[in-house]
Amino acid sequence: MSQDLANEPSDSLSVTISGGSMGGLFTGIALDNAGHDVTVAEQSAGDLRSRGGGIVAQQSIRQFLSRHDIVDPATITTRASERRFLTADGDVRTSTSDSMVFTSWDAVYRQLRAAFPDDRYHTGRTVTGLRATDGAVRFADGDRTAADLVVAADGGQSTARAQLFPETEPEFADYVAWRGVVPETDVSDAVIDAFDGRFTFYQGERTLILAYCIPGGDGSTAPGDRRLNWVWYDTLRGRERDIIFTDTTGASQQFSVSPGHLQNPVETRQRGRATEILPPVFADLVATTAAPFVQAIYDLKTPQMTVDRVCLLGDAAFVARPHTAAGTAKAASDAVELKAALDRHSSLGDALASWDDARTDYGERLVAQGKRMGDERLSLGS
Ligand SMILES: Cc1cc2nc3c(=O)[nH]c(=O)nc-3n(C[C@H](O)[C@H](O)[C@H](O)COP(=O)(O)OP(=O)(O)OC[C@H]3O[C@@H](n4cnc5c(N)ncnc54)[C@H](O)[C@@H]3O)c2cc1C
């Protein structure tokens, strides 16, 4: 850390955030509320589309929404009070009481986006480079700016991380997550009953599927308006990855193939496998899903989360496997802790150093936990 940075006051900073998804908005709102001068640059040109579907509404997400007066979390969440495992025939193998709270990516994003000022949220603005020593940021259109603090919340394929830590690469597991979202009006009463108020699983031979209710596309949690969200972890065989991740345009994707872009034979084969091996309610759910999609499962660890004036936050720094259900919650707590460190320390350098220590340690532990859950507990992946 340079001497200048160590002595620089942290009370009111100019902040540029690269990435306007969950991590960028949590940070933007937290730092804006604390009186910093924050601007968000998001590369997508329009409103961000949902990346998928359901998320577990961990306490840090709910606390963020209520403590920042954004929305009463109860209005955008659904609850389960029972965790069930089914047999292949669909009978209940085990049932335990367990309290879980769920929401959807789009319901949370919509609330966060509405809580951040439009005039400081710039879409279609791609960060192409930065200089950590003086906070200089370069954009794709040739514009340049400089900030006291640059927060890279630009996701698992972070441009900032590629520049600062080019040796950091995702490590792919040998299984993927097939996913889908279905309006509850599209399924039978028996299917709704299997998932309403219940977090329901089926574990087969190197395969695991789970489903739960989430708010509807408009965020409503009223019965009849909700959707069912399923995630199916399934092992890859041979060179299947290349085939699955080649989308309808023939392009080879590394991380995901979005709804409507799975090649026909790939989708048909996975639907067939659902009918063959899943309990009837899960098979019905997959069959009713109009546009399933697939995401790669990978571990990603960065050696540190700050370099001079730049912070890597959320998925840009660490990606843990989704079994931890913690990606969005971690982005929220990274942001809250960054704001707290800036409050606690009179110098920017000290604040970033203490935040880096604590959050890097947390990120490493989360990645290790996700790996253990996938590789050992669920007998999935290498
Ligand atoms: C199968 C699966 C299941 C999951 N389930 C859960 C769950 O149950 N609970 C949970 O909490 N999380 C879950 N997650 C994780 C969750 O989606 C993310 O961890 C979380 O949203 C953190 O996002 P982020 O803002 O850091 O990154 P992202 O959401 O990836 O956002 C990055 C943003 O930066 C923008 N961007 C990228 N590059 C640039 C650039 N150069 N310039 C400007 N903008 C840029 C992108 O357009 C994007 O908007 C799951 C993930 C997977 C794969």
CSV table of C-alpha atoms and ligand atoms in Angstrom, one decimal:
chain,number,residue,atom,x,y,z
A,1,MET,CA,0.0,0.0,0.0
A,2,SER,CA,1.5,3.4,-1.0
A,3,GLN,CA,2.2,5.9,1.8
A,4,ASP,CA,-0.3,8.4,0.1
A,5,LEU,CA,-3.1,5.9,0.2
A,6,ALA,CA,-2.4,5.0,3.8
A,7,ASN,CA,-2.8,8.6,4.8
A,8,GLU,CA,-5.7,9.5,2.6
A,9,PRO,CA,-8.9,10.2,4.5
A,10,SER,CA,-11.8,7.8,3.9
A,11,ASP,CA,-14.7,10.1,4.9
A,12,SER,CA,-16.1,11.2,1.6
A,13,LEU,CA,-14.8,9.4,-1.5
A,14,SER,CA,-15.5,9.4,-5.2
A,15,VAL,CA,-16.3,5.8,-6.1
A,16,THR,CA,-16.6,4.2,-9.5
A,17,ILE,CA,-18.3,0.8,-9.6
A,18,SER,CA,-17.8,-1.5,-12.5
A,19,GLY,CA,-20.9,-3.8,-12.8
A,20,GLY,CA,-24.4,-2.9,-11.9
A,21,SER,CA,-25.8,-6.3,-10.9
A,22,MET,CA,-26.3,-7.5,-7.3
A,23,GLY,CA,-22.7,-6.8,-6.1
A,24,GLY,CA,-22.6,-3.4,-7.8
A,25,LEU,CA,-26.0,-2.3,-6.5
A,26,PHE,CA,-25.4,-3.5,-2.9
A,27,THR,CA,-22.2,-1.5,-2.8
A,28,GLY,CA,-23.6,1.5,-4.6
A,29,ILE,CA,-26.5,1.8,-2.2
A,30,ALA,CA,-24.4,1.2,0.9
A,31,LEU,CA,-21.7,3.7,0.0
A,32,ASP,CA,-24.2,6.3,-1.4
A,33,ASN,CA,-26.2,6.1,1.9
A,34,ALA,CA,-22.9,6.7,3.8
A,35,GLY,CA,-22.3,10.0,1.8
A,36,HIS,CA,-19.8,8.9,-0.8
A,37,ASP,CA,-20.1,10.1,-4.4
A,38,VAL,CA,-20.9,6.9,-6.3
A,39,THR,CA,-21.2,6.1,-10.0
A,40,VAL,CA,-22.1,2.7,-11.4
A,41,ALA,CA,-21.0,1.6,-14.9
A,42,GLU,CA,-22.9,-1.4,-16.3
A,43,GLN,CA,-22.0,-2.9,-19.6
A,44,SER,CA,-25.5,-4.2,-20.5
A,45,ALA,CA,-27.4,-1.7,-22.6
A,46,GLY,CA,-30.9,-2.2,-21.2
A,47,ASP,CA,-32.4,-3.5,-17.9
A,48,LEU,CA,-30.5,-6.6,-16.8
A,49,ARG,CA,-32.4,-9.7,-17.6
A,50,SER,CA,-32.9,-12.3,-15.0
A,51,ARG,CA,-29.9,-14.6,-14.8
A,52,GLY,CA,-32.0,-17.4,-13.8
A,53,GLY,CA,-34.5,-17.8,-11.1
A,54,GLY,CA,-34.6,-18.6,-7.5
A,55,ILE,CA,-32.2,-17.6,-4.8
A,56,VAL,CA,-32.1,-18.5,-1.1
A,57,ALA,CA,-32.9,-15.2,0.7
A,58,GLN,CA,-30.2,-15.5,3.3
A,59,GLN,CA,-30.4,-13.2,6.3
A,60,SER,CA,-27.8,-10.7,5.0
A,61,ILE,CA,-29.9,-10.1,1.9
A,62,ARG,CA,-33.1,-9.5,3.9
A,63,GLN,CA,-31.2,-7.3,6.4
A,64,PHE,CA,-29.8,-5.2,3.6
A,65,LEU,CA,-33.3,-4.6,2.1
A,66,SER,CA,-34.9,-3.7,5.4
A,67,ARG,CA,-32.0,-1.7,6.9
A,68,HIS,CA,-31.7,0.5,3.8
A,69,ASP,CA,-35.5,0.9,3.7
A,70,ILE,CA,-35.7,-0.6,0.3
A,71,VAL,CA,-38.6,-3.1,0.7
A,72,ASP,CA,-40.1,-5.3,3.5
A,73,PRO,CA,-38.4,-8.6,2.6
A,74,ALA,CA,-41.6,-10.5,3.6
A,75,THR,CA,-43.3,-9.0,0.5
A,76,ILE,CA,-40.8,-10.6,-2.0
A,77,THR,CA,-40.0,-13.9,-0.3
A,78,THR,CA,-41.6,-17.3,0.0
A,79,ARG,CA,-41.1,-19.7,2.9
A,80,ALA,CA,-40.6,-23.4,3.4
A,81,SER,CA,-40.9,-25.1,6.8
A,82,GLU,CA,-40.1,-28.6,5.7
A,83,ARG,CA,-37.1,-30.2,3.9
A,84,ARG,CA,-38.1,-33.4,2.1
A,85,PHE,CA,-36.1,-36.1,0.2
A,86,LEU,CA,-38.2,-38.2,-2.2
A,87,THR,CA,-37.5,-41.7,-3.4
A,88,ALA,CA,-37.3,-42.4,-7.2
A,89,ASP,CA,-41.0,-43.5,-7.0
A,90,GLY,CA,-41.9,-40.2,-5.5
A,91,ASP,CA,-42.6,-41.4,-2.0
A,92,VAL,CA,-41.3,-39.3,0.9
A,93,ARG,CA,-38.0,-40.8,2.0
A,94,THR,CA,-37.2,-38.3,4.8
A,95,SER,CA,-38.9,-35.2,6.1
A,96,THR,CA,-37.4,-32.8,8.6
A,97,SER,CA,-38.6,-29.4,9.8
A,98,ASP,CA,-36.4,-26.7,8.5
A,99,SER,CA,-37.1,-23.0,7.9
A,100,MET,CA,-35.9,-21.6,4.6
A,101,VAL,CA,-36.7,-18.3,2.8
A,102,PHE,CA,-36.6,-17.9,-0.9
A,103,THR,CA,-36.9,-15.2,-3.5
A,104,SER,CA,-36.0,-14.6,-7.1
A,105,TRP,CA,-33.0,-12.9,-8.7
A,106,ASP,CA,-35.3,-10.5,-10.6
A,107,ALA,CA,-37.4,-9.5,-7.5
A,108,VAL,CA,-34.2,-8.5,-5.6
A,109,TYR,CA,-32.6,-6.8,-8.6
A,110,ARG,CA,-35.7,-4.7,-9.3
A,111,GLN,CA,-35.8,-3.4,-5.8
A,112,LEU,CA,-32.1,-2.6,-5.6
A,113,ARG,CA,-32.1,-0.9,-9.0
A,114,ALA,CA,-35.1,1.3,-8.0
A,115,ALA,CA,-33.3,2.3,-4.8
A,116,PHE,CA,-30.2,3.6,-6.7
A,117,PRO,CA,-30.4,7.0,-8.5
A,118,ASP,CA,-30.9,6.8,-12.2
A,119,ASP,CA,-28.5,9.7,-13.0
A,120,ARG,CA,-25.6,7.8,-11.5
A,121,TYR,CA,-26.3,4.4,-13.0
A,122,HIS,CA,-25.0,4.2,-16.5
A,123,THR,CA,-25.9,1.4,-18.8
A,124,GLY,CA,-24.1,0.4,-22.0
A,125,ARG,CA,-20.9,1.5,-20.3
A,126,THR,CA,-18.1,-1.1,-20.4
A,127,VAL,CA,-14.9,-0.8,-18.3
A,128,THR,CA,-12.0,-1.9,-20.4
A,129,GLY,CA,-9.1,-1.1,-18.1
A,130,LEU,CA,-8.1,0.4,-14.8
A,131,ARG,CA,-5.0,1.6,-13.0
A,132,ALA,CA,-4.9,0.6,-9.3
A,133,THR,CA,-2.4,3.2,-8.2
A,134,ASP,CA,-4.4,6.3,-9.0
A,135,GLY,CA,-8.0,4.9,-9.6
A,136,ALA,CA,-8.0,5.7,-13.4
A,137,VAL,CA,-10.7,3.9,-15.3
A,138,ARG,CA,-11.0,3.5,-19.1
A,139,PHE,CA,-14.3,2.8,-20.9
A,140,ALA,CA,-15.0,1.0,-24.2
A,141,ASP,CA,-16.1,4.3,-25.8
A,142,GLY,CA,-12.7,5.9,-25.1
A,143,ASP,CA,-13.9,7.9,-22.1
A,144,ARG,CA,-11.7,8.0,-19.0
A,145,THR,CA,-12.3,8.9,-15.4
A,146,ALA,CA,-10.5,8.6,-12.0
A,147,ALA,CA,-11.9,7.9,-8.6
A,148,ASP,CA,-10.6,7.6,-5.0
A,149,LEU,CA,-12.0,4.1,-4.9
A,150,VAL,CA,-12.8,1.7,-7.8
A,151,VAL,CA,-15.0,-1.3,-7.0
A,152,ALA,CA,-15.0,-4.1,-9.5
A,153,ALA,CA,-18.3,-5.9,-9.1
A,154,ASP,CA,-18.1,-7.2,-12.6
A,155,GLY,CA,-18.8,-10.9,-11.9
A,156,GLY,CA,-17.2,-14.3,-12.4
A,157,GLN,CA,-15.6,-13.2,-15.8
A,158,SER,CA,-14.3,-9.9,-14.3
A,159,THR,CA,-12.3,-7.7,-16.6
A,160,ALA,CA,-10.6,-6.1,-13.6
A,161,ARG,CA,-9.6,-9.5,-12.1
A,162,ALA,CA,-8.2,-10.6,-15.5
A,163,GLN,CA,-6.1,-7.5,-15.5
A,164,LEU,CA,-4.9,-7.6,-11.9
A,165,PHE,CA,-4.6,-11.4,-11.4
A,166,PRO,CA,-4.3,-12.9,-14.9
A,167,GLU,CA,-3.2,-16.2,-13.5
A,168,THR,CA,-6.6,-16.7,-11.7
A,169,GLU,CA,-8.7,-19.2,-13.6
A,170,PRO,CA,-12.0,-20.9,-12.9
A,171,GLU,CA,-11.7,-24.6,-12.0
A,172,PHE,CA,-14.6,-26.5,-13.6
A,173,ALA,CA,-16.2,-29.4,-11.7
A,174,ASP,CA,-17.4,-32.3,-13.8
A,175,TYR,CA,-21.0,-31.7,-13.3
A,176,VAL,CA,-23.4,-28.9,-14.3
A,177,ALA,CA,-26.6,-27.3,-13.0
A,178,TRP,CA,-29.6,-27.6,-15.3
A,179,ARG,CA,-32.2,-25.0,-14.3
A,180,GLY,CA,-35.7,-23.9,-15.0
A,181,VAL,CA,-38.6,-21.8,-13.8
A,182,VAL,CA,-42.2,-22.7,-14.3
A,183,PRO,CA,-45.4,-20.6,-13.5
A,184,GLU,CA,-47.4,-22.5,-10.9
A,185,THR,CA,-50.4,-22.2,-13.1
A,186,ASP,CA,-48.7,-24.4,-15.7
A,187,VAL,CA,-48.4,-27.4,-13.3
A,188,SER,CA,-50.9,-29.8,-11.7
A,189,ASP,CA,-52.1,-29.5,-8.1
A,190,ALA,CA,-50.0,-32.6,-7.2
A,191,VAL,CA,-46.8,-30.8,-8.4
A,192,ILE,CA,-47.6,-27.6,-6.5
A,193,ASP,CA,-48.4,-29.6,-3.4
A,194,ALA,CA,-44.9,-31.3,-3.6
A,195,PHE,CA,-43.2,-27.9,-3.4
A,196,ASP,CA,-45.5,-25.4,-1.7
A,197,GLY,CA,-44.0,-24.6,1.7
A,198,ARG,CA,-41.5,-27.4,1.2
A,199,PHE,CA,-37.8,-27.5,0.1
A,200,THR,CA,-37.9,-30.8,-1.8
A,201,PHE,CA,-35.0,-32.9,-3.1
A,202,TYR,CA,-34.3,-36.1,-4.9
A,203,GLN,CA,-30.8,-37.6,-4.7
A,204,GLY,CA,-29.9,-40.3,-7.2
A,205,GLU,CA,-26.7,-41.9,-8.5
A,206,ARG,CA,-24.4,-38.9,-9.0
A,207,THR,CA,-27.4,-36.7,-9.6
A,208,LEU,CA,-29.4,-34.3,-7.4
A,209,ILE,CA,-32.4,-32.2,-8.1
A,210,LEU,CA,-34.2,-29.7,-5.8
A,211,ALA,CA,-37.1,-27.3,-6.2
A,212,TYR,CA,-39.0,-24.6,-4.3
A,213,CYS,CA,-41.5,-21.8,-4.8
A,214,ILE,CA,-40.4,-18.3,-5.7
A,215,PRO,CA,-42.2,-15.1,-6.4
A,216,GLY,CA,-43.9,-14.6,-9.8
A,217,GLY,CA,-42.3,-12.6,-12.6
A,218,ASP,CA,-43.8,-9.4,-11.2
A,219,GLY,CA,-42.5,-10.2,-7.7
A,220,SER,CA,-45.9,-11.3,-6.3
A,221,THR,CA,-45.9,-14.1,-3.7
A,222,ALA,CA,-49.7,-14.7,-3.8
A,223,PRO,CA,-50.7,-18.3,-4.5
A,224,GLY,CA,-51.4,-18.6,-8.2
A,225,ASP,CA,-48.9,-15.9,-9.1
A,226,ARG,CA,-45.7,-17.7,-7.9
A,227,ARG,CA,-43.3,-19.8,-9.9
A,228,LEU,CA,-41.5,-23.1,-9.2
A,229,ASN,CA,-37.7,-23.0,-9.4
A,230,TRP,CA,-35.7,-26.2,-10.0
A,231,VAL,CA,-31.9,-26.8,-10.0
A,232,TRP,CA,-30.7,-30.2,-11.3
A,233,TYR,CA,-27.0,-31.1,-10.7
A,234,ASP,CA,-26.1,-33.8,-13.1
A,235,THR,CA,-22.7,-35.4,-13.8
A,236,LEU,CA,-21.0,-34.9,-17.2
A,237,ARG,CA,-20.0,-37.9,-19.2
A,238,GLY,CA,-17.0,-38.0,-21.5
A,239,ARG,CA,-16.6,-34.9,-23.7
A,240,GLU,CA,-20.2,-33.8,-23.1
A,241,ARG,CA,-19.3,-30.4,-21.9
A,242,ASP,CA,-18.3,-29.2,-25.4
A,243,ILE,CA,-21.7,-30.3,-26.8
A,244,ILE,CA,-23.9,-28.9,-24.0
A,245,PHE,CA,-22.2,-25.6,-24.0
A,246,THR,CA,-22.4,-25.0,-27.7
A,247,ASP,CA,-25.5,-22.8,-28.1
A,248,THR,CA,-28.1,-22.5,-30.9
A,249,THR,CA,-25.8,-20.0,-32.7
A,250,GLY,CA,-23.0,-22.5,-32.7
A,251,ALA,CA,-21.0,-20.4,-30.3
A,252,SER,CA,-19.1,-22.2,-27.6
A,253,GLN,CA,-20.0,-20.9,-24.1
A,254,GLN,CA,-17.8,-21.4,-21.0
A,255,PHE,CA,-20.2,-20.6,-18.2
A,256,SER,CA,-23.8,-20.9,-19.2
A,257,VAL,CA,-26.3,-21.4,-22.0
A,258,SER,CA,-29.3,-19.1,-21.4
A,259,PRO,CA,-33.0,-20.0,-21.7
A,260,GLY,CA,-34.0,-20.6,-25.3
A,261,HIS,CA,-30.4,-21.2,-26.5
A,262,LEU,CA,-29.8,-24.9,-25.7
A,263,GLN,CA,-29.4,-26.9,-28.9
A,264,ASN,CA,-32.4,-29.1,-29.6
A,265,PRO,CA,-30.7,-32.5,-29.3
A,266,VAL,CA,-29.1,-31.4,-26.0
A,267,GLU,CA,-32.4,-30.2,-24.5
A,268,THR,CA,-34.3,-33.3,-25.8
A,269,ARG,CA,-31.8,-35.7,-24.3
A,270,GLN,CA,-31.9,-34.0,-20.9
A,271,ARG,CA,-35.7,-34.0,-20.9
A,272,GLY,CA,-35.6,-37.7,-21.8
A,273,ARG,CA,-33.2,-38.4,-18.9
A,274,ALA,CA,-35.6,-36.5,-16.5
A,275,THR,CA,-38.5,-38.9,-17.5
A,276,GLU,CA,-36.2,-41.9,-17.1
A,277,ILE,CA,-34.6,-41.2,-13.7
A,278,LEU,CA,-36.5,-38.5,-11.7
A,279,PRO,CA,-39.5,-39.0,-9.4
A,280,PRO,CA,-42.7,-38.1,-11.2
A,281,VAL,CA,-43.2,-34.6,-9.7
A,282,PHE,CA,-39.7,-33.6,-10.7
A,283,ALA,CA,-40.1,-35.2,-14.2
A,284,ASP,CA,-43.3,-33.2,-14.6
A,285,LEU,CA,-41.6,-30.0,-13.5
A,286,VAL,CA,-38.8,-30.5,-16.1
A,287,ALA,CA,-41.3,-31.5,-18.8
A,288,THR,CA,-43.4,-28.3,-18.2
A,289,THR,CA,-40.5,-26.0,-18.3
A,290,ALA,CA,-40.6,-24.0,-21.6
A,291,ALA,CA,-37.0,-22.9,-21.7
A,292,PRO,CA,-34.6,-24.8,-19.4
A,293,PHE,CA,-31.0,-23.5,-19.2
A,294,VAL,CA,-27.6,-24.8,-18.0
A,295,GLN,CA,-24.8,-23.3,-15.9
A,296,ALA,CA,-21.3,-24.6,-15.4
A,297,ILE,CA,-20.3,-25.4,-11.8
A,298,TYR,CA,-16.8,-24.0,-10.9
A,299,ASP,CA,-14.7,-22.8,-8.1
A,300,LEU,CA,-12.9,-19.4,-8.4
A,301,LYS,CA,-10.5,-17.9,-5.9
A,302,THR,CA,-8.6,-14.6,-6.1
A,303,PRO,CA,-5.4,-14.2,-4.0
A,304,GLN,CA,-6.5,-10.9,-2.6
A,305,MET,CA,-9.5,-8.6,-2.9
A,306,THR,CA,-7.8,-5.2,-3.0
A,307,VAL,CA,-4.9,-3.8,-5.0
A,308,ASP,CA,-4.2,-0.1,-4.1
A,309,ARG,CA,-7.4,1.7,-4.9
A,310,VAL,CA,-9.3,-1.2,-6.5
A,311,CYS,CA,-11.6,-3.7,-4.7
A,312,LEU,CA,-12.8,-6.9,-6.3
A,313,LEU,CA,-16.2,-7.7,-4.8
A,314,GLY,CA,-18.9,-10.5,-5.1
A,315,ASP,CA,-18.3,-13.0,-7.9
A,316,ALA,CA,-15.4,-11.0,-9.3
A,317,ALA,CA,-13.4,-12.2,-6.3
A,318,PHE,CA,-14.7,-15.6,-5.3
A,319,VAL,CA,-17.3,-18.0,-6.8
A,320,ALA,CA,-18.4,-20.8,-4.5
A,321,ARG,CA,-20.5,-23.7,-5.7
A,322,PRO,CA,-24.2,-23.0,-5.5
A,323,HIS,CA,-24.8,-25.6,-2.8
A,324,THR,CA,-23.7,-22.9,-0.4
A,325,ALA,CA,-26.6,-20.8,-1.6
A,326,ALA,CA,-24.4,-17.8,-0.7
A,327,GLY,CA,-23.3,-15.9,-3.8
A,328,THR,CA,-25.8,-13.1,-3.5
A,329,ALA,CA,-25.6,-13.0,0.3
A,330,LYS,CA,-21.8,-12.8,0.1
A,331,ALA,CA,-22.1,-9.9,-2.4
A,332,ALA,CA,-24.4,-8.1,0.1
A,333,SER,CA,-22.0,-8.7,3.1
A,334,ASP,CA,-18.9,-7.7,1.0
A,335,ALA,CA,-20.7,-4.4,0.4
A,336,VAL,CA,-21.9,-3.9,4.0
A,337,GLU,CA,-18.4,-4.7,5.4
A,338,LEU,CA,-16.7,-2.4,2.9
A,339,LYS,CA,-18.9,0.5,4.1
A,340,ALA,CA,-18.2,-0.5,7.7
A,341,ALA,CA,-14.4,-0.6,7.2
A,342,LEU,CA,-14.5,2.9,5.6
A,343,ASP,CA,-16.5,4.1,8.6
A,344,ARG,CA,-14.1,2.5,11.1
A,345,HIS,CA,-10.8,3.7,9.6
A,346,SER,CA,-9.7,7.2,9.1
A,347,SER,CA,-7.5,6.3,6.2
A,348,LEU,CA,-8.6,4.6,2.9
A,349,GLY,CA,-5.5,2.4,2.9
A,350,ASP,CA,-6.2,1.0,6.4
A,351,ALA,CA,-9.9,0.5,5.6
A,352,LEU,CA,-9.2,-1.5,2.4
A,353,ALA,CA,-6.4,-3.6,4.1
A,354,SER,CA,-8.7,-4.6,7.0
A,355,TRP,CA,-11.6,-5.3,4.6
A,356,ASP,CA,-9.4,-7.4,2.3
A,357,ASP,CA,-8.1,-9.5,5.2
A,358,ALA,CA,-11.6,-10.4,6.5
A,359,ARG,CA,-13.4,-10.8,3.2
A,360,THR,CA,-10.6,-12.9,1.5
A,361,ASP,CA,-10.6,-15.2,4.5
A,362,TYR,CA,-14.4,-15.5,4.2
A,363,GLY,CA,-14.3,-16.1,0.5
A,364,GLU,CA,-11.7,-18.8,0.8
A,365,ARG,CA,-13.8,-20.6,3.4
A,366,LEU,CA,-16.9,-20.4,1.4
A,367,VAL,CA,-15.2,-21.8,-1.7
A,368,ALA,CA,-13.8,-24.7,0.3
A,369,GLN,CA,-17.3,-25.4,1.8
A,370,GLY,CA,-18.9,-25.4,-1.6
A,371,LYS,CA,-16.3,-27.9,-2.9
A,372,ARG,CA,-16.8,-30.2,0.1
A,373,MET,CA,-20.6,-30.1,-0.3
A,374,GLY,CA,-20.4,-30.9,-4.0
A,375,ASP,CA,-17.6,-33.4,-4.0
A,376,GLU,CA,-18.2,-35.3,-0.7
A,377,ARG,CA,-21.7,-34.8,0.6
A,378,LEU,CA,-23.4,-34.9,-2.7
A,379,SER,CA,-20.9,-37.4,-4.4
A,380,LEU,CA,-20.8,-35.1,-7.4
A,381,GLY,CA,-17.9,-33.8,-9.5
A,382,SER,CA,-14.2,-34.4,-9.3
B,1,LIG,C1,-26.6,-22.7,-10.5
B,1,LIG,C2,-26.4,-21.4,-9.7
B,1,LIG,C3,-27.3,-21.3,-8.6
B,1,LIG,C4,-27.1,-20.1,-7.7
B,1,LIG,N1,-27.9,-20.1,-6.7
B,1,LIG,C5,-27.8,-19.1,-5.8
B,1,LIG,C6,-28.5,-19.0,-4.6
B,1,LIG,O1,-29.4,-19.8,-4.3
B,1,LIG,N2,-28.3,-18.0,-3.8
B,1,LIG,C7,-27.4,-17.0,-4.1
B,1,LIG,O2,-27.2,-16.1,-3.2
B,1,LIG,N3,-26.6,-17.0,-5.2
B,1,LIG,C8,-26.8,-18.0,-6.0
B,1,LIG,N4,-26.0,-18.0,-7.2
B,1,LIG,C9,-25.0,-17.0,-7.3
B,1,LIG,C10,-25.4,-15.6,-7.7
B,1,LIG,O3,-26.0,-15.6,-9.0
B,1,LIG,C11,-24.2,-14.5,-7.7
B,1,LIG,O4,-23.2,-15.0,-6.9
B,1,LIG,C12,-24.6,-13.1,-7.2
B,1,LIG,O5,-25.6,-12.6,-8.0
B,1,LIG,C13,-23.3,-12.1,-7.2
B,1,LIG,O6,-23.3,-11.4,-8.4
B,1,LIG,P1,-22.2,-10.2,-8.8
B,1,LIG,O7,-23.0,-8.9,-8.8
B,1,LIG,O8,-21.0,-10.3,-8.0
B,1,LIG,O9,-21.9,-10.7,-10.3
B,1,LIG,P2,-22.8,-10.8,-11.5
B,1,LIG,O10,-24.2,-11.0,-11.2
B,1,LIG,O11,-22.1,-11.7,-12.5
B,1,LIG,O12,-22.8,-9.3,-12.1
B,1,LIG,C14,-21.7,-8.7,-12.8
B,1,LIG,C15,-22.2,-7.5,-13.6
B,1,LIG,O13,-21.1,-6.8,-14.1
B,1,LIG,C16,-21.4,-6.5,-15.5
B,1,LIG,N5,-20.0,-6.4,-16.1
B,1,LIG,C17,-19.2,-7.4,-16.4
B,1,LIG,N6,-18.1,-6.9,-17.0
B,1,LIG,C18,-18.2,-5.6,-17.0
B,1,LIG,C19,-17.4,-4.5,-17.5
B,1,LIG,N7,-16.2,-4.8,-18.0
B,1,LIG,N8,-17.8,-3.2,-17.4
B,1,LIG,C20,-19.0,-2.9,-16.9
B,1,LIG,N9,-19.9,-3.9,-16.4
B,1,LIG,C21,-19.5,-5.2,-16.5
B,1,LIG,C22,-22.2,-7.6,-16.0
B,1,LIG,O14,-23.0,-7.2,-17.1
B,1,LIG,C23,-23.1,-7.9,-14.7
B,1,LIG,O15,-24.3,-7.1,-14.7
B,1,LIG,C24,-26.2,-19.1,-8.0
B,1,LIG,C25,-25.3,-19.3,-9.1
B,1,LIG,C26,-25.4,-20.4,-9.9
B,1,LIG,C27,-24.5,-20.6,-11.1
